[in-house]
Amino acid sequence: MRTPGRWWRHKTTPEKVETYTRWSFHFFAVMEFFSVGFTSVAPLGIRLGSAAMLVVAVHAGLCFVTVSRAIDWTRGRRPQPTGLMWTLAAVTAAIAAAAIGLAEHGPDREGVDTAAGGVFGVILIFGPGIIALGVRSRRRAFGIAGAFAAGTWGVTSALGAPALTALFTALIVLIGGVFIAFTAVFSVWLLNAVYELDEARETRARLAVAEERLRFGRDLHDVMGRNLAVIALKSELAVQLAQRGRPEAVTQMVEVQRLAQESQREVREVVRGYREADLGSELAGAQGVLAAAGIDCTVGGATAAGLPAAVQSALGWVVREAATNVLRHGDARRCAVRLRVLEGRVVLSVENDGVSEPGPESGTRPSGSGLAGLRERLAEIDGTLEAGPAGRGLFRLTAEIPLPSQSGPAGAVPAVVAARSVSEVTP
């Protein structure tokens, strides 16, 4: 069972802002009930006070539902709740009129006028502000508050209230309604802006991937374009020579074979350059990505400088896979990466506090194909990989690689380590 903290951490930043906005306006409805509904029982008596509390509760419930429907409409998930907004406006006006009637014709008891005035003011302030969530135009949002204020002035004046009193009451309703409406308009604008920024960030990431693919394609074209053109010409020439029985056809095919082998070598070099993982860059990248996800990541121990290229490449893949697992599995808040260069070996450990809940058949998080691919990659240079819970809610991944001085000459490290497919380590 997830704790509230984990439920919150699993949300993206736009989802967090939406949840905060939604519950802020829900709190207005709750505050309305407890500030004037619940407190009306004592001054109005049990029967009349219970009726007033029930009426305010109905209004607060309508506000609660309107907030949810209006924010869903803002995000394009529902149609505009026009009927619900008109219902809330009508109920708001009816309750305000009933509050005035209660003040004029209710029991002649101390506190009745105060309770009725509280219901009147709070209802007329919160109602228009909540309705403003369901309109797009700022003028309409503020116009709703102005319309309720004008209605307040008209009704109080018609009931014989002094002009100054009617004007003061309408001014209070106008200021309060405009403030709540402004809060609603600003909150909706901020929510939409956060979602648009998040979409822009995703678009930028996709464009970066597309640009990298184009660059990779251009590199392959530069490497292969000329050679393939020459191979095609020489193959055509060899065919013509062979058809004429000329011995030069063999020479041309030998040249084609040489060009094909040369092209194969150049393509491997290009691919190797894309697939090799630099340990220093991977450490910095993992720290930045985890920090962006709200995970405190610390990197300590020895530096990657001076380690053999093959060792750095293998450990770079370990860091990349570990960072991916921290993001995709568990609910980590902290992650610690430590690199140690011991006698004849290099040890990299990645530890986080995001152990998933144990399942019915296993007490550890499921391991995907990414860890299996890493073990195969490390095994080719006599390295080992261990991963599993480390006690007290911790999960630790440890990679150990012997240095070439003890496992063999540097050239004996298989070059295929740096050229394996990225898909092999994707969980």
Tab-separated table of C-alpha atoms in Angstrom:
chain	number	residue	atom	x	y	z
A	1	MET	CA	0.000	0.000	0.000
A	2	ARG	CA	1.436	3.336	-1.020
A	3	THR	CA	1.832	6.152	1.435
A	4	PRO	CA	0.481	9.655	0.590
A	5	GLY	CA	4.043	10.840	0.067
A	6	ARG	CA	4.691	8.182	-2.580
A	7	TRP	CA	1.363	8.977	-4.262
A	8	TRP	CA	2.459	12.597	-4.536
A	9	ARG	CA	5.971	11.805	-5.777
A	10	HIS	CA	4.595	9.617	-8.563
A	11	LYS	CA	2.843	12.619	-10.125
A	12	THR	CA	4.486	14.736	-12.772
A	13	THR	CA	4.985	18.454	-12.158
A	14	PRO	CA	1.893	19.486	-14.192
A	15	GLU	CA	-0.191	16.870	-12.358
A	16	LYS	CA	1.033	18.235	-9.025
A	17	VAL	CA	0.069	21.777	-10.024
A	18	GLU	CA	-3.345	20.554	-11.171
A	19	THR	CA	-3.925	18.684	-7.904
A	20	TYR	CA	-2.880	21.740	-5.898
A	21	THR	CA	-5.199	24.001	-7.920
A	22	ARG	CA	-8.116	21.603	-7.682
A	23	TRP	CA	-7.882	21.134	-3.920
A	24	SER	CA	-7.282	24.827	-3.270
A	25	PHE	CA	-10.707	25.618	-4.727
A	26	HIS	CA	-12.235	22.590	-3.050
A	27	PHE	CA	-10.976	24.077	0.191
A	28	PHE	CA	-13.016	27.224	-0.546
A	29	ALA	CA	-16.166	25.087	-0.500
A	30	VAL	CA	-15.125	23.400	2.734
A	31	MET	CA	-14.257	26.760	4.294
A	32	GLU	CA	-17.649	28.133	3.220
A	33	PHE	CA	-19.465	25.352	5.046
A	34	PHE	CA	-17.510	25.612	8.282
A	35	SER	CA	-17.311	29.426	8.354
A	36	VAL	CA	-21.023	30.240	7.900
A	37	GLY	CA	-22.958	26.972	7.675
A	38	PHE	CA	-21.740	25.169	10.740
A	39	THR	CA	-21.541	28.335	12.841
A	40	SER	CA	-25.155	29.307	12.063
A	41	VAL	CA	-26.653	26.646	14.332
A	42	ALA	CA	-25.938	28.425	17.615
A	43	PRO	CA	-27.365	31.902	16.810
A	44	LEU	CA	-30.318	30.624	14.752
A	45	GLY	CA	-31.350	27.736	16.949
A	46	ILE	CA	-31.453	24.032	16.250
A	47	ARG	CA	-34.290	23.968	13.699
A	48	LEU	CA	-33.540	27.138	11.754
A	49	GLY	CA	-29.776	26.742	12.144
A	50	SER	CA	-29.864	23.144	10.862
A	51	ALA	CA	-31.857	24.302	7.837
A	52	ALA	CA	-29.332	27.083	7.165
A	53	MET	CA	-26.438	24.626	7.557
A	54	LEU	CA	-28.090	22.211	5.113
A	55	VAL	CA	-28.645	24.975	2.564
A	56	VAL	CA	-25.011	26.113	2.823
A	57	ALA	CA	-23.878	22.476	2.553
A	58	VAL	CA	-25.838	22.120	-0.708
A	59	HIS	CA	-24.190	25.266	-2.048
A	60	ALA	CA	-20.743	24.046	-0.947
A	61	GLY	CA	-21.378	20.676	-2.618
A	62	LEU	CA	-22.351	22.417	-5.855
A	63	CYS	CA	-19.152	24.475	-5.640
A	64	PHE	CA	-17.142	21.289	-5.053
A	65	VAL	CA	-18.566	19.576	-8.140
A	66	THR	CA	-18.296	22.717	-10.271
A	67	VAL	CA	-14.586	23.048	-9.443
A	68	SER	CA	-13.888	19.495	-10.620
A	69	ARG	CA	-15.948	19.792	-13.806
A	70	ALA	CA	-14.579	23.247	-14.661
A	71	ILE	CA	-10.918	22.202	-14.279
A	72	ASP	CA	-11.566	19.059	-16.317
A	73	TRP	CA	-13.110	21.276	-19.014
A	74	THR	CA	-10.091	23.564	-18.874
A	75	ARG	CA	-7.852	20.574	-19.623
A	76	GLY	CA	-10.160	19.380	-22.442
A	77	ARG	CA	-11.419	16.272	-20.649
A	78	ARG	CA	-15.093	17.280	-20.366
A	79	PRO	CA	-17.540	19.620	-22.099
A	80	GLN	CA	-18.070	23.021	-20.514
A	81	PRO	CA	-20.321	22.583	-17.425
A	82	THR	CA	-22.720	25.348	-18.508
A	83	GLY	CA	-25.792	23.824	-16.862
A	84	LEU	CA	-23.974	23.264	-13.593
A	85	MET	CA	-22.701	26.843	-13.606
A	86	TRP	CA	-26.200	28.254	-14.156
A	87	THR	CA	-27.508	26.018	-11.383
A	88	LEU	CA	-24.824	27.291	-9.016
A	89	ALA	CA	-25.631	30.891	-9.960
A	90	ALA	CA	-29.353	30.348	-9.321
A	91	VAL	CA	-28.753	28.606	-5.981
A	92	THR	CA	-26.332	31.367	-4.965
A	93	ALA	CA	-28.903	34.074	-5.733
A	94	ALA	CA	-31.696	32.148	-3.959
A	95	ILE	CA	-29.634	31.590	-0.804
A	96	ALA	CA	-28.565	35.246	-0.755
A	97	ALA	CA	-32.208	36.351	-1.078
A	98	ALA	CA	-33.221	33.916	1.679
A	99	ALA	CA	-30.486	35.305	3.925
A	100	ILE	CA	-31.823	38.842	3.422
A	101	GLY	CA	-35.320	37.631	4.178
A	102	LEU	CA	-34.082	35.907	7.312
A	103	ALA	CA	-32.422	39.109	8.482
A	104	GLU	CA	-35.587	41.133	7.832
A	105	HIS	CA	-38.277	38.719	9.011
A	106	GLY	CA	-36.458	36.143	11.106
A	107	PRO	CA	-36.464	35.727	14.884
A	108	ASP	CA	-35.727	38.886	16.775
A	109	ARG	CA	-32.742	37.362	18.530
A	110	GLU	CA	-29.209	38.496	19.087
A	111	GLY	CA	-26.879	37.118	16.447
A	112	VAL	CA	-29.525	36.357	13.808
A	113	ASP	CA	-28.616	39.375	11.681
A	114	THR	CA	-24.917	38.538	11.997
A	115	ALA	CA	-25.445	34.915	10.940
A	116	ALA	CA	-27.689	35.897	8.028
A	117	GLY	CA	-25.234	38.572	6.936
A	118	GLY	CA	-22.373	36.074	7.062
A	119	VAL	CA	-24.259	33.588	4.878
A	120	PHE	CA	-25.224	36.384	2.489
A	121	GLY	CA	-21.689	37.733	2.083
A	122	VAL	CA	-19.794	34.445	1.878
A	123	ILE	CA	-22.236	32.869	-0.576
A	124	LEU	CA	-22.133	35.876	-2.889
A	125	ILE	CA	-18.324	36.009	-2.799
A	126	PHE	CA	-17.491	32.331	-3.258
A	127	GLY	CA	-20.249	31.550	-5.775
A	128	PRO	CA	-19.136	33.923	-8.587
A	129	GLY	CA	-15.488	33.048	-7.965
A	130	ILE	CA	-16.149	29.339	-8.478
A	131	ILE	CA	-18.255	30.018	-11.578
A	132	ALA	CA	-15.333	32.001	-13.026
A	133	LEU	CA	-13.372	28.752	-13.317
A	134	GLY	CA	-15.709	27.633	-16.095
A	135	VAL	CA	-15.240	30.612	-18.458
A	136	ARG	CA	-12.294	31.428	-20.697
A	137	SER	CA	-12.624	35.194	-20.980
A	138	ARG	CA	-11.278	37.310	-18.150
A	139	ARG	CA	-13.925	39.938	-18.860
A	140	ARG	CA	-16.687	37.389	-18.384
A	141	ALA	CA	-15.119	36.142	-15.169
A	142	PHE	CA	-14.974	39.629	-13.674
A	143	GLY	CA	-18.356	40.455	-15.221
A	144	ILE	CA	-19.953	37.614	-13.258
A	145	ALA	CA	-18.661	39.090	-10.009
A	146	GLY	CA	-19.851	42.544	-11.099
A	147	ALA	CA	-23.305	41.188	-11.965
A	148	PHE	CA	-23.746	39.659	-8.520
A	149	ALA	CA	-22.566	42.897	-6.896
A	150	ALA	CA	-25.063	44.888	-8.983
A	151	GLY	CA	-27.812	42.471	-8.019
A	152	THR	CA	-26.867	42.876	-4.386
A	153	TRP	CA	-27.171	46.654	-4.663
A	154	GLY	CA	-30.523	46.389	-6.429
A	155	VAL	CA	-32.069	43.948	-3.946
A	156	THR	CA	-30.854	45.759	-0.827
A	157	SER	CA	-32.045	49.076	-2.221
A	158	ALA	CA	-35.467	47.615	-3.095
A	159	LEU	CA	-35.831	46.314	0.467
A	160	GLY	CA	-35.468	49.849	1.780
A	161	ALA	CA	-31.864	49.794	2.948
A	162	PRO	CA	-30.132	53.198	3.056
A	163	ALA	CA	-28.307	54.065	-0.128
A	164	LEU	CA	-24.922	54.149	1.609
A	165	THR	CA	-25.544	50.747	3.231
A	166	ALA	CA	-26.639	49.213	-0.083
A	167	LEU	CA	-23.620	50.660	-1.854
A	168	PHE	CA	-21.219	49.464	0.870
A	169	THR	CA	-22.693	45.958	0.818
A	170	ALA	CA	-22.444	45.773	-2.976
A	171	LEU	CA	-18.856	47.038	-2.823
A	172	ILE	CA	-17.882	44.289	-0.366
A	173	VAL	CA	-19.470	41.651	-2.594
A	174	LEU	CA	-17.725	43.150	-5.642
A	175	ILE	CA	-14.271	43.219	-4.040
A	176	GLY	CA	-14.594	39.698	-2.647
A	177	GLY	CA	-16.018	38.272	-5.859
A	178	VAL	CA	-13.404	39.938	-8.052
A	179	PHE	CA	-10.624	38.654	-5.795
A	180	ILE	CA	-11.852	35.039	-5.992
A	181	ALA	CA	-12.474	35.411	-9.737
A	182	PHE	CA	-8.958	36.782	-10.230
A	183	THR	CA	-7.593	33.838	-8.250
A	184	ALA	CA	-9.540	31.454	-10.489
A	185	VAL	CA	-8.402	33.120	-13.723
A	186	PHE	CA	-4.762	33.219	-12.607
A	187	SER	CA	-4.831	29.606	-11.396
A	188	VAL	CA	-6.246	28.348	-14.699
A	189	TRP	CA	-3.668	30.382	-16.638
A	190	LEU	CA	-0.847	29.021	-14.501
A	191	LEU	CA	-2.092	25.438	-14.852
A	192	ASN	CA	-2.302	25.707	-18.639
A	193	ALA	CA	1.138	27.343	-18.773
A	194	VAL	CA	2.715	24.491	-16.783
A	195	TYR	CA	1.167	21.881	-19.081
A	196	GLU	CA	2.314	23.804	-22.169
A	197	LEU	CA	5.847	24.078	-20.794
A	198	ASP	CA	5.890	20.346	-20.112
A	199	GLU	CA	4.682	19.618	-23.641
A	200	ALA	CA	7.318	21.998	-25.007
A	201	ARG	CA	10.009	20.151	-23.071
A	202	GLU	CA	8.847	16.824	-24.486
A	203	THR	CA	8.776	18.326	-27.976
A	204	ARG	CA	12.307	19.627	-27.513
A	205	ALA	CA	13.452	16.172	-26.436
A	206	ARG	CA	11.837	14.582	-29.490
A	207	LEU	CA	13.421	17.185	-31.743
A	208	ALA	CA	16.805	16.501	-30.175
A	209	VAL	CA	16.385	12.777	-30.886
A	210	ALA	CA	15.299	13.530	-34.455
A	211	GLU	CA	18.277	15.838	-34.943
A	212	GLU	CA	20.633	13.168	-33.630
A	213	ARG	CA	19.132	10.644	-36.031
A	214	LEU	CA	19.616	13.061	-38.910
A	215	ARG	CA	23.218	13.646	-37.886
A	216	PHE	CA	23.791	9.900	-37.677
A	217	GLY	CA	22.228	9.512	-41.126
A	218	ARG	CA	24.439	12.237	-42.542
A	219	ASP	CA	27.526	10.580	-41.068
A	220	LEU	CA	26.579	7.238	-42.591
A	221	HIS	CA	25.895	8.921	-45.929
A	222	ASP	CA	29.285	10.624	-45.858
A	223	VAL	CA	30.997	7.340	-45.037
A	224	MET	CA	29.071	5.051	-47.379
A	225	GLY	CA	27.953	7.310	-50.223
A	226	ARG	CA	31.212	7.517	-52.141
A	227	ASN	CA	32.243	3.918	-51.485
A	228	LEU	CA	28.891	2.501	-52.586
A	229	ALA	CA	28.983	4.567	-55.759
A	230	VAL	CA	32.470	3.249	-56.585
A	231	ILE	CA	31.435	-0.326	-55.739
A	232	ALA	CA	28.432	-0.044	-58.074
A	233	LEU	CA	30.581	1.285	-60.938
A	234	LYS	CA	33.320	-1.305	-60.482
A	235	SER	CA	30.766	-4.137	-60.203
A	236	GLU	CA	29.154	-3.008	-63.477
A	237	LEU	CA	32.573	-2.830	-65.123
A	238	ALA	CA	33.476	-6.304	-63.823
A	239	VAL	CA	30.242	-7.717	-65.275
A	240	GLN	CA	30.993	-6.236	-68.681
A	241	LEU	CA	34.583	-7.525	-68.590
A	242	ALA	CA	33.438	-10.977	-67.508
A	243	GLN	CA	30.911	-11.101	-70.349
A	244	ARG	CA	33.758	-10.401	-72.783
A	245	GLY	CA	35.987	-12.993	-71.133
A	246	ARG	CA	38.549	-10.424	-70.072
A	247	PRO	CA	40.808	-11.386	-67.107
A	248	GLU	CA	40.654	-7.814	-65.766
A	249	ALA	CA	37.236	-8.681	-64.288
A	250	VAL	CA	38.962	-10.519	-61.454
A	251	THR	CA	41.022	-7.447	-60.631
A	252	GLN	CA	37.899	-5.290	-60.525
A	253	MET	CA	36.085	-7.729	-58.186
A	254	VAL	CA	39.111	-7.821	-55.879
A	255	GLU	CA	38.886	-4.036	-55.721
A	256	VAL	CA	35.144	-4.274	-54.990
A	257	GLN	CA	35.889	-6.693	-52.142
A	258	ARG	CA	38.486	-4.313	-50.724
A	259	LEU	CA	36.073	-1.354	-50.864
A	260	ALA	CA	33.332	-3.413	-49.193
A	261	GLN	CA	35.639	-4.397	-46.350
A	262	GLU	CA	36.819	-0.807	-45.978
A	263	SER	CA	33.202	0.409	-45.872
A	264	GLN	CA	32.367	-2.184	-43.243
A	265	ARG	CA	35.278	-1.026	-41.090
A	266	GLU	CA	34.259	2.642	-41.414
A	267	VAL	CA	30.641	1.886	-40.520
A	268	ARG	CA	31.772	0.022	-37.414
A	269	GLU	CA	33.849	2.996	-36.360
A	270	VAL	CA	30.880	5.333	-36.791
A	271	VAL	CA	28.564	3.024	-34.851
A	272	ARG	CA	31.159	2.487	-32.133
A	273	GLY	CA	31.426	6.227	-31.647
A	274	TYR	CA	27.662	6.430	-31.058
A	275	ARG	CA	27.416	3.420	-28.787
A	276	GLU	CA	30.420	3.911	-26.557
A	277	ALA	CA	29.484	5.359	-23.172
A	278	ASP	CA	31.873	7.771	-21.487
A	279	LEU	CA	31.777	7.219	-17.719
A	280	GLY	CA	32.283	10.859	-16.775
A	281	SER	CA	29.543	12.033	-19.118
A	282	GLU	CA	27.182	9.301	-17.951
A	283	LEU	CA	27.737	10.204	-14.284
A	284	ALA	CA	27.019	13.872	-14.953
A	285	GLY	CA	24.013	13.005	-17.121
A	286	ALA	CA	22.541	10.612	-14.550
A	287	GLN	CA	22.947	13.209	-11.795
A	288	GLY	CA	21.172	15.838	-13.900
A	289	VAL	CA	18.310	13.552	-14.939
A	290	LEU	CA	17.673	12.315	-11.407
A	291	ALA	CA	17.822	15.843	-10.011
A	292	ALA	CA	15.227	16.929	-12.590
A	293	ALA	CA	12.975	14.101	-11.348
A	294	GLY	CA	13.260	15.360	-7.750
A	295	ILE	CA	15.762	12.706	-6.648
A	296	ASP	CA	18.807	13.856	-4.695
A	297	CYS	CA	21.779	12.216	-6.452
A	298	THR	CA	25.329	12.380	-5.112
A	299	VAL	CA	28.434	11.164	-6.927
A	300	GLY	CA	31.541	10.400	-4.911
A	301	GLY	CA	34.712	8.400	-4.787
A	302	ALA	CA	37.433	8.281	-7.421
A	303	THR	CA	37.313	10.044	-10.781
A	304	ALA	CA	36.858	8.295	-14.112
A	305	ALA	CA	39.980	9.898	-15.561
A	306	GLY	CA	42.748	7.407	-16.272
A	307	LEU	CA	40.553	4.328	-16.537
A	308	PRO	CA	40.845	2.282	-19.752
A	309	ALA	CA	38.341	3.190	-22.464
A	310	ALA	CA	36.711	-0.257	-22.441
A	311	VAL	CA	36.237	-0.126	-18.649
A	312	GLN	CA	34.772	3.365	-18.834
A	313	SER	CA	32.394	2.278	-21.591
A	314	ALA	CA	31.144	-0.737	-19.639
A	315	LEU	CA	30.706	1.251	-16.402
A	316	GLY	CA	29.009	4.030	-18.370
A	317	TRP	CA	26.354	1.539	-19.439
A	318	VAL	CA	25.991	0.447	-15.813
A	319	VAL	CA	25.347	4.050	-14.725
A	320	ARG	CA	22.867	4.557	-17.546
A	321	GLU	CA	20.942	1.395	-16.695
A	322	ALA	CA	20.995	2.137	-12.955
A	323	ALA	CA	19.632	5.658	-13.480
A	324	THR	CA	16.888	4.287	-15.725
A	325	ASN	CA	15.888	1.743	-13.086
A	326	VAL	CA	15.808	4.384	-10.349
A	327	LEU	CA	13.418	6.465	-12.466
A	328	ARG	CA	11.184	3.608	-13.589
A	329	HIS	CA	11.056	1.413	-10.493
A	330	GLY	CA	10.410	2.199	-6.854
A	331	ASP	CA	9.933	5.600	-5.234
A	332	ALA	CA	13.452	6.806	-4.628
A	333	ARG	CA	14.193	10.136	-2.986
A	334	ARG	CA	17.959	9.733	-2.727
A	335	CYS	CA	20.554	8.030	-4.878
A	336	ALA	CA	24.280	7.675	-4.189
A	337	VAL	CA	26.847	6.696	-6.829
A	338	ARG	CA	30.344	5.753	-5.695
A	339	LEU	CA	33.335	4.819	-7.812
A	340	ARG	CA	36.302	3.072	-6.172
A	341	VAL	CA	39.586	2.053	-7.749
A	342	LEU	CA	40.977	-0.727	-5.573
A	343	GLU	CA	44.019	-2.891	-6.099
A	344	GLY	CA	43.639	-4.336	-9.578
A	345	ARG	CA	39.906	-3.691	-9.904
A	346	VAL	CA	37.284	-0.963	-10.261
A	347	VAL	CA	34.065	-1.054	-8.233
A	348	LEU	CA	31.014	1.068	-9.057
A	349	SER	CA	28.045	1.040	-6.697
A	350	VAL	CA	24.667	2.753	-7.150
A	351	GLU	CA	22.436	2.795	-4.079
A	352	ASN	CA	18.926	4.276	-3.739
A	353	ASP	CA	16.100	4.201	-1.203
A	354	GLY	CA	13.348	3.300	-3.670
A	355	VAL	CA	12.863	-0.441	-3.112
A	356	SER	CA	9.509	-1.512	-4.539
A	357	GLU	CA	6.949	-3.201	-2.349
A	358	PRO	CA	7.677	-6.965	-2.135
A	359	GLY	CA	5.405	-9.159	-4.179
A	360	PRO	CA	3.730	-12.383	-3.049
A	361	GLU	CA	6.495	-14.566	-4.459
A	362	SER	CA	9.554	-12.402	-4.209
A	363	GLY	CA	10.994	-9.854	-1.878
A	364	THR	CA	12.931	-8.003	-4.526
A	365	ARG	CA	12.008	-5.780	-7.386
A	366	PRO	CA	11.691	-7.563	-10.741
A	367	SER	CA	14.821	-7.437	-12.836
A	368	GLY	CA	14.310	-6.706	-16.511
A	369	SER	CA	16.407	-7.617	-19.508
A	370	GLY	CA	18.565	-4.540	-18.884
A	371	LEU	CA	20.435	-6.112	-15.963
A	372	ALA	CA	20.865	-9.349	-17.895
A	373	GLY	CA	22.362	-7.403	-20.789
A	374	LEU	CA	24.725	-5.628	-18.409
A	375	ARG	CA	25.900	-8.916	-16.937
A	376	GLU	CA	26.673	-10.212	-20.422
A	377	ARG	CA	28.521	-7.021	-21.271
A	378	LEU	CA	30.603	-7.126	-18.077
A	379	ALA	CA	31.264	-10.846	-18.396
A	380	GLU	CA	33.122	-10.209	-21.658
A	381	ILE	CA	35.769	-8.271	-19.742
A	382	ASP	CA	35.637	-10.607	-16.700
A	383	GLY	CA	33.414	-8.198	-14.780
A	384	THR	CA	30.549	-9.011	-12.421
A	385	LEU	CA	27.248	-7.345	-11.534
A	386	GLU	CA	25.218	-7.731	-8.358
A	387	ALA	CA	21.831	-6.125	-7.720
A	388	GLY	CA	19.335	-6.474	-4.908
A	389	PRO	CA	17.982	-5.035	-1.647
A	390	ALA	CA	20.593	-3.831	0.805
A	391	GLY	CA	18.437	-3.545	3.913
A	392	ARG	CA	16.404	-0.661	5.389
A	393	GLY	CA	14.571	0.035	2.164
A	394	LEU	CA	17.740	0.365	0.092
A	395	PHE	CA	18.507	-1.130	-3.296
A	396	ARG	CA	22.126	-1.489	-4.379
A	397	LEU	CA	23.670	-2.262	-7.765
A	398	THR	CA	27.382	-3.085	-7.730
A	399	ALA	CA	29.600	-3.600	-10.769
A	400	GLU	CA	33.185	-4.845	-10.437
A	401	ILE	CA	35.679	-4.962	-13.292
A	402	PRO	CA	39.322	-6.087	-13.087
A	403	LEU	CA	41.819	-3.669	-14.552
A	404	PRO	CA	43.538	-4.836	-17.772
A	405	SER	CA	46.895	-5.084	-15.996
A	406	GLN	CA	45.666	-8.151	-14.118
A	407	SER	CA	43.095	-9.570	-16.529
A	408	GLY	CA	45.327	-9.385	-19.594
A	409	PRO	CA	46.768	-6.790	-21.905
A	410	ALA	CA	44.715	-3.769	-22.741
A	411	GLY	CA	44.284	-4.902	-26.310
A	412	ALA	CA	42.772	-8.174	-25.119
A	413	VAL	CA	39.624	-6.459	-23.919
A	414	PRO	CA	37.028	-7.379	-26.514
A	415	ALA	CA	36.179	-4.467	-28.770
A	416	VAL	CA	32.609	-5.719	-29.036
A	417	VAL	CA	31.929	-4.367	-25.530
A	418	ALA	CA	31.721	-0.858	-26.914
A	419	ALA	CA	29.668	-1.818	-29.941
A	420	ARG	CA	26.766	-3.801	-28.483
A	421	SER	CA	23.260	-2.693	-29.281
A	422	VAL	CA	21.549	-0.137	-27.081
A	423	SER	CA	18.476	-2.322	-26.991
A	424	GLU	CA	20.347	-4.977	-24.991
A	425	VAL	CA	20.398	-2.786	-21.908
A	426	THR	CA	16.948	-1.253	-22.165
A	427	PRO	CA	14.756	-2.580	-19.345
